[in-house]
mmCIF file of C-alpha atoms in Angstrom:
data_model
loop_
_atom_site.group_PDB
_atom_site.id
_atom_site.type_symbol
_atom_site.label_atom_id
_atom_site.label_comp_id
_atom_site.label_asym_id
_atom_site.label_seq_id
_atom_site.Cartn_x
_atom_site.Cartn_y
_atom_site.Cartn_z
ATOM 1 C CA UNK A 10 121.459 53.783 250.740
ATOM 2 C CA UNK A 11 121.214 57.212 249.296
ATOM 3 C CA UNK A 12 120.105 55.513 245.593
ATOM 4 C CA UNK A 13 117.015 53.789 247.744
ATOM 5 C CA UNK A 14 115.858 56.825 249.902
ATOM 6 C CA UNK A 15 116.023 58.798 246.444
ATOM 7 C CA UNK A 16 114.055 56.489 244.749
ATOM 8 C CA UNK A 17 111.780 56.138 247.231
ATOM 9 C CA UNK A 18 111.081 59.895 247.375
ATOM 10 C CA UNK A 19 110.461 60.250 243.564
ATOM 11 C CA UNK A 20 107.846 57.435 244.013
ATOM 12 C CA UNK A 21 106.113 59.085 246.990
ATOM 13 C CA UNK A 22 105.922 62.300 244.734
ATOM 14 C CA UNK A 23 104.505 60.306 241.996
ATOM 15 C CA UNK A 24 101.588 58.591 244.097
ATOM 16 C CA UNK A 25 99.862 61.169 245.544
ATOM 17 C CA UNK A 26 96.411 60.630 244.642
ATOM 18 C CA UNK A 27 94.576 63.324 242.368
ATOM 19 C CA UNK A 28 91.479 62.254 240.628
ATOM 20 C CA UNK A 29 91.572 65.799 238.468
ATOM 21 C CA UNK A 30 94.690 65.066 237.198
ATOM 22 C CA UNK A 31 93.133 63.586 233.896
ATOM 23 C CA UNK A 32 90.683 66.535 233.412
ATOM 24 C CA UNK A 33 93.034 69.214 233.617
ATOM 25 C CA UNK A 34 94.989 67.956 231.526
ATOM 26 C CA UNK A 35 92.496 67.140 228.849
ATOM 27 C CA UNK A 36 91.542 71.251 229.323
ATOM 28 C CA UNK A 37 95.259 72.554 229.254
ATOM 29 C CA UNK A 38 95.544 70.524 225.974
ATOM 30 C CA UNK A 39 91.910 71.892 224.393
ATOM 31 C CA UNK A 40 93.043 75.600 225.347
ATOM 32 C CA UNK A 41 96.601 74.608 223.440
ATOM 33 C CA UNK A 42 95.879 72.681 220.423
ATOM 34 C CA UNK A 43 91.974 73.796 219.156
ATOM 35 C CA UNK A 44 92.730 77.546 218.364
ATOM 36 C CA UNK A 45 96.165 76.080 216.655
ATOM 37 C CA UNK A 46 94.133 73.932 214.326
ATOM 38 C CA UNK A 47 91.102 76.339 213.591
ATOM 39 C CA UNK A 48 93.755 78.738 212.558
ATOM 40 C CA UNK A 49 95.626 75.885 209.477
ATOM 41 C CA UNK A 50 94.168 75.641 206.318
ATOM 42 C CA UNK A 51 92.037 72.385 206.263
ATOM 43 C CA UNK A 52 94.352 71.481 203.303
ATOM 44 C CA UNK A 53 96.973 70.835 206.503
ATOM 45 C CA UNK A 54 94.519 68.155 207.682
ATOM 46 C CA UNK A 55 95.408 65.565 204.956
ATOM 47 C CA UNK A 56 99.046 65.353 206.070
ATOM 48 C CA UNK A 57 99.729 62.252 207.264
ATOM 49 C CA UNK A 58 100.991 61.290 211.187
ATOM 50 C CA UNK A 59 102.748 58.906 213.135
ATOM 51 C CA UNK A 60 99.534 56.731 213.251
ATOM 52 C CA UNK A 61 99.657 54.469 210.276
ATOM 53 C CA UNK A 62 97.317 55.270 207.937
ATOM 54 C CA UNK A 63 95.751 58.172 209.653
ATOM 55 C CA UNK A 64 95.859 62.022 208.676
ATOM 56 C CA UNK A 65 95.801 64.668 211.294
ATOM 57 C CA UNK A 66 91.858 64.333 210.720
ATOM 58 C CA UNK A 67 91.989 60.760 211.038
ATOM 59 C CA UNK A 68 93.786 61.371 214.554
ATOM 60 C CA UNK A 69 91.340 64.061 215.161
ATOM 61 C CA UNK A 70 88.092 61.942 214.599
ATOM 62 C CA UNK A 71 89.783 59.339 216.576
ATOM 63 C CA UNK A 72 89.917 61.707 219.372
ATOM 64 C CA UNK A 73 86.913 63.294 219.553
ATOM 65 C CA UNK A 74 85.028 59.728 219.246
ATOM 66 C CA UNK A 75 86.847 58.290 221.874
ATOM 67 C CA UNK A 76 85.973 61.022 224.109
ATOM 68 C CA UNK A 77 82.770 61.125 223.658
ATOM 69 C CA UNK A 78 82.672 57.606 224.038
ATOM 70 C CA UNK A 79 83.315 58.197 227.481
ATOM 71 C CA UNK A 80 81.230 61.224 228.066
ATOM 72 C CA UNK A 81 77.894 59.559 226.630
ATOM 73 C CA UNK A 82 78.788 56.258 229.226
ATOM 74 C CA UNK A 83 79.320 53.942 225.752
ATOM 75 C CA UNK A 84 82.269 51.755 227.000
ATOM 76 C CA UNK A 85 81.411 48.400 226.137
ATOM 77 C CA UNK A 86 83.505 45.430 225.772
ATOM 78 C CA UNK A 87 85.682 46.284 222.582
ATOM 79 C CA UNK A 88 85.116 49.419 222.616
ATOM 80 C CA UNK A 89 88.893 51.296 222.000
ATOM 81 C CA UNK A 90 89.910 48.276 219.685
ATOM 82 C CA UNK A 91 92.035 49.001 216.708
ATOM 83 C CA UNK A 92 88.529 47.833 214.276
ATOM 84 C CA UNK A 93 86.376 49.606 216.818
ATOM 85 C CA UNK A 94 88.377 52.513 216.379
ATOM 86 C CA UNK A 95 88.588 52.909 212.533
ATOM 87 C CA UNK A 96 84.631 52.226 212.794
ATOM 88 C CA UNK A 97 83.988 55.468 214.584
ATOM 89 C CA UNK A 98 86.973 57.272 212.216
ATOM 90 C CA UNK A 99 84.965 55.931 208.989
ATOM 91 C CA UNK A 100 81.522 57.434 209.942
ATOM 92 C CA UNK A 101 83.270 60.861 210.912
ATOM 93 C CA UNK A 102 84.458 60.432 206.742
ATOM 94 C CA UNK A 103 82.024 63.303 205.513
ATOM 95 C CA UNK A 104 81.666 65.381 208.519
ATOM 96 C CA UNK A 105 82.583 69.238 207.874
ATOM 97 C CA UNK A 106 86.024 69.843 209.385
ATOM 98 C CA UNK A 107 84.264 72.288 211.985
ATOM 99 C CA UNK A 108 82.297 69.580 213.126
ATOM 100 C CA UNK A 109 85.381 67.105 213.872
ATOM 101 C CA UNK A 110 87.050 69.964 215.910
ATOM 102 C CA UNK A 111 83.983 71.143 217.992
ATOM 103 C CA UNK A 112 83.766 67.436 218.852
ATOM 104 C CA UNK A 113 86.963 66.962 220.236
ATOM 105 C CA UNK A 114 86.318 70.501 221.804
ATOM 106 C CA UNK A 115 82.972 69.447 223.612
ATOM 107 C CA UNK A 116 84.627 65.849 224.650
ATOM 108 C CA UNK A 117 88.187 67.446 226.433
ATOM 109 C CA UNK A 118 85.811 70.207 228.140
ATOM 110 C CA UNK A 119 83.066 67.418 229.469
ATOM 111 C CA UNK A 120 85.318 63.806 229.756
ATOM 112 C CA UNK A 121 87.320 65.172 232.819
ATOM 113 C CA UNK A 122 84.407 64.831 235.511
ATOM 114 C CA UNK A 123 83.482 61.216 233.650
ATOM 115 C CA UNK A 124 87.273 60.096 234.400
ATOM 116 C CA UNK A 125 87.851 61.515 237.536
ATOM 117 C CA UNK A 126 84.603 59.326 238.483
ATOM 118 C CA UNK A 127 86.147 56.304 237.287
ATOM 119 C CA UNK A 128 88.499 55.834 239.616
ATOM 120 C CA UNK A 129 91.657 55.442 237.076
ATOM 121 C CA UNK A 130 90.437 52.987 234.704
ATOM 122 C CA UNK A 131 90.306 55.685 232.078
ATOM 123 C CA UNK A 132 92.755 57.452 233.195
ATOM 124 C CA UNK A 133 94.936 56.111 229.815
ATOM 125 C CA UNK A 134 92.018 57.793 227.359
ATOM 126 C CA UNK A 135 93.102 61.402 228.641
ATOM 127 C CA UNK A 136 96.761 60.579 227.972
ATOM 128 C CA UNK A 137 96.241 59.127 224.545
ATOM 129 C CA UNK A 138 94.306 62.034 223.693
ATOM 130 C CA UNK A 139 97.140 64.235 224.866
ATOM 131 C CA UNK A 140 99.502 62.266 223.269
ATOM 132 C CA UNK A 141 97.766 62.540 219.743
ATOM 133 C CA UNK A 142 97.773 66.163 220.306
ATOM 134 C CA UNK A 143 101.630 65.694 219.826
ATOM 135 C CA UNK A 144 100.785 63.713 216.687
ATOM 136 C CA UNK A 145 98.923 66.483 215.163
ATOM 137 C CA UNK A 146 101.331 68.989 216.129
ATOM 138 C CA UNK A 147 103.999 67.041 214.815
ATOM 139 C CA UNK A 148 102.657 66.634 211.101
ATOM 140 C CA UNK A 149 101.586 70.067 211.185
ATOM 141 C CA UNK A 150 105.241 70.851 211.488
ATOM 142 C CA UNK A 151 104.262 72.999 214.850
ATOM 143 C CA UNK A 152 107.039 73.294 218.127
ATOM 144 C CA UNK A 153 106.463 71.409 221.531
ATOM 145 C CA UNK A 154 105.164 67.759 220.085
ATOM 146 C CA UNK A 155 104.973 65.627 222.728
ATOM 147 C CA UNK A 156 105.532 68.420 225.210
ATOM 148 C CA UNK A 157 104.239 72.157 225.855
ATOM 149 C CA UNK A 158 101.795 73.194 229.424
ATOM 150 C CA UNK A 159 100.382 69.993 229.636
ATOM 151 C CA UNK A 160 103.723 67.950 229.662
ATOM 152 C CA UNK A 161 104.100 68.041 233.678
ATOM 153 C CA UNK A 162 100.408 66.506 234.404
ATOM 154 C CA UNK A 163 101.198 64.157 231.178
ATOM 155 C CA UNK A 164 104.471 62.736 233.134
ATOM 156 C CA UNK A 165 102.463 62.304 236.266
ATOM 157 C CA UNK A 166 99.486 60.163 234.593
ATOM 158 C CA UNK A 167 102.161 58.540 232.568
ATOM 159 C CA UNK A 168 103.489 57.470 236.076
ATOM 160 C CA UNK A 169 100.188 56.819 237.817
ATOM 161 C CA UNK A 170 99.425 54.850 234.581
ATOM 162 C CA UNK A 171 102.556 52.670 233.737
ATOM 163 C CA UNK A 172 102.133 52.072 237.929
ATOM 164 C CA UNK A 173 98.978 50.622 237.657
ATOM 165 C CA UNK A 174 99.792 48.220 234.892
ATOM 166 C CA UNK A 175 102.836 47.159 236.972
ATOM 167 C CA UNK A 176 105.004 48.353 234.027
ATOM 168 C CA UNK A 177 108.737 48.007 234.116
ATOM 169 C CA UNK A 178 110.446 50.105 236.931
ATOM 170 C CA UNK A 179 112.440 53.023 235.049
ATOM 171 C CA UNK A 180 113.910 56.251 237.328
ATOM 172 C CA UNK A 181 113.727 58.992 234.573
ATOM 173 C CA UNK A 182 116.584 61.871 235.130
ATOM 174 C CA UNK A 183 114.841 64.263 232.756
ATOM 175 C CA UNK A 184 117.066 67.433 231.659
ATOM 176 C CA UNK A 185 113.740 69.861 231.923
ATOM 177 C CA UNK A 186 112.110 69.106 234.463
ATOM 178 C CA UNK A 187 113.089 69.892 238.287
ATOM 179 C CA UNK A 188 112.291 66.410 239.272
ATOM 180 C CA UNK A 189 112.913 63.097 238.587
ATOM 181 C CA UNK A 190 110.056 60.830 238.296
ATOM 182 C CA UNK A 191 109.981 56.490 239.081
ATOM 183 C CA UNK A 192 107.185 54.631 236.471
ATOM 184 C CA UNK A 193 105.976 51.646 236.814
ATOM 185 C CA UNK A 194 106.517 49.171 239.483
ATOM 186 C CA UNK A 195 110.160 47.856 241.121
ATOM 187 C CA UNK A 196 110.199 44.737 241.062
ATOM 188 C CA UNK A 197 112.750 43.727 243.936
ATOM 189 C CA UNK A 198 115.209 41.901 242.234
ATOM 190 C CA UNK A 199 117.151 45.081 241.095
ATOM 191 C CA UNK A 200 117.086 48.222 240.514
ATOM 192 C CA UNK A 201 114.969 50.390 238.499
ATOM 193 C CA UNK A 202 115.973 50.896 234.732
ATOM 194 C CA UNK A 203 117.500 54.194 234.030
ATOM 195 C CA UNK A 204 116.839 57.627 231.430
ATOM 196 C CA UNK A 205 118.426 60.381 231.234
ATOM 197 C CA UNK A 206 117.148 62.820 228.436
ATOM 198 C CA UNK A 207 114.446 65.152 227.653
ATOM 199 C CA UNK A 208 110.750 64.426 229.253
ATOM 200 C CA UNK A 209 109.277 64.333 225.747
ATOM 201 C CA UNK A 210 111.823 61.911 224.078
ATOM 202 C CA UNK A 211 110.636 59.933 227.317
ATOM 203 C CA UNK A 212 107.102 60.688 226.413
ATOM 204 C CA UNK A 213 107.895 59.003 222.667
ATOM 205 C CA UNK A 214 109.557 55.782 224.359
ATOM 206 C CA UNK A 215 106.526 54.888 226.113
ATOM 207 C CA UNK A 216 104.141 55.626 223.200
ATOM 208 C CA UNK A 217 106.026 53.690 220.707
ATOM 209 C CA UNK A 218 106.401 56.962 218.480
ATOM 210 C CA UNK A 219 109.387 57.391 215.756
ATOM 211 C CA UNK A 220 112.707 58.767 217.564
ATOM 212 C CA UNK A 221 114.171 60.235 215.241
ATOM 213 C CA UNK A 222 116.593 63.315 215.591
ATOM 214 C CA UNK A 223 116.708 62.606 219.147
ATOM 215 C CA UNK A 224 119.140 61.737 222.011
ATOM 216 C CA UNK A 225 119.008 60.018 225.299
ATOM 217 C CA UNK A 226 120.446 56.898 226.867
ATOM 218 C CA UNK A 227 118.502 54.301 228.199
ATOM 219 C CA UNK A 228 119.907 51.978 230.740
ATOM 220 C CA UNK A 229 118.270 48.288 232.285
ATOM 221 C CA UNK A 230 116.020 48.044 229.394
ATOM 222 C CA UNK A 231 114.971 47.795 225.681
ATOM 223 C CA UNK A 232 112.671 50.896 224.004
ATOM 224 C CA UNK A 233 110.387 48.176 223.518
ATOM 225 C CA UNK A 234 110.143 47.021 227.010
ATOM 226 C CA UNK A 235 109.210 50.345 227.710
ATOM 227 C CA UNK A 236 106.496 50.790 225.553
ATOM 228 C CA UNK A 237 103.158 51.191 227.196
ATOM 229 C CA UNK A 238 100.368 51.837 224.319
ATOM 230 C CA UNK A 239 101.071 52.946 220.892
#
């Protein structure tokens, strides 16, 4: 009995509605991650990331297309595919690195109002973002990949998100953070999968990014069955 009122607690917590949610994060990550990368030498942009094939410019022009994608109301059918996607990273090719980062600056400052409007379809564009923002950190050899001030509003659209796609039911015990968080959606023939580690090893799992040099165990499910994009 005590399991089921717990769970159903951490789910409660997890559902209040908050159409911001998306838009501050996309802002807590701009503040963050664009004075890091106007301070690196654009030399550090050629280093290569989690994304196959892409360089920490590759990511970025991924980014800043994508968001402005959504800002300019150009979300056609196909839009975020994989070919769709290397499209708009091929014509950012000769752009001046300055010009790549003031896009991505211009598109987390103005996408927040566009999502919040959307009602939660997009929702997933502002994580992604954030999550490439661990990308680039992580090839630039910087702290806090995956992690940092936006990492509690990440966990709660990762939540909202992996809810709404009526993802595999996991009750994450995560050593720092205060609270533990249900994703996805129980399914009523058992109980929720289990974590216990570190929110971003958790973020990782779901994002299909490499695990190396990290510990946590995993109980109900496969790191593949948790995997949500990526």
């Amino acid at each position: 009995m005590e399991e089921v009122e717990e769970v159903e607690e951490v789910q409660e917590i997890a559902e209040i509605p908050d159409a911001e949610l998306p838009g501050r994060l996309l802002a807590v990550e701009r503040d963050a991650l664009l004075p890091l990368l106007r301070s690196r030498d654009e030399a550090d942009f050629a280093l290569r990331t989690a994304c196959p094939g892409w360089t920490v410019r590759d990511v970025l022009a991924h980014c800043g297309a994508a968001l402005t994608r959504v800002v300019d109301g150009r979300l056609e059918k196909g839009a975020f595919t994989p070919e769709a996607n290397a499209k708009d990273v091929a014509e950012r090719a000769d752009w001046p690195l300055e010009r790549v980062l003031d896009e991505v600056e211009r598109g987390m400052t103005d996408a927040g109002p566009v999502i919040a409007g959307a009602g939660g379809v997009l929702d997933g564009v502002a994580l992604g973002e954030w999550v490439h923002g661990g990308d680039v950190r992580e090839a630039l050899g910087e702290p806090g990949a995956y992690g940092g001030a936006g990492l509690p509003y990440a966990l709660l659209l990762l939540g909202r998100t992996a809810r709404r796609k009526k993802h595999l039911a996991l009750h994450a015990d995560l050593d720092d953070q205060d609270e533990p968080l249900l994703l996805g959606t129980p399914s009523g023939d058992g109980p929720p999968a289990r974590y216990l580690g570190a929110a971003a090893t958790l973020v990782r799992l779901y994002a299909g990014r490499p695990l190396v040099g990290t510990r946590y165990e995993l109980v109900g499910a496969t790191e593949d069955e948790l995997r949500i994009f990526g």
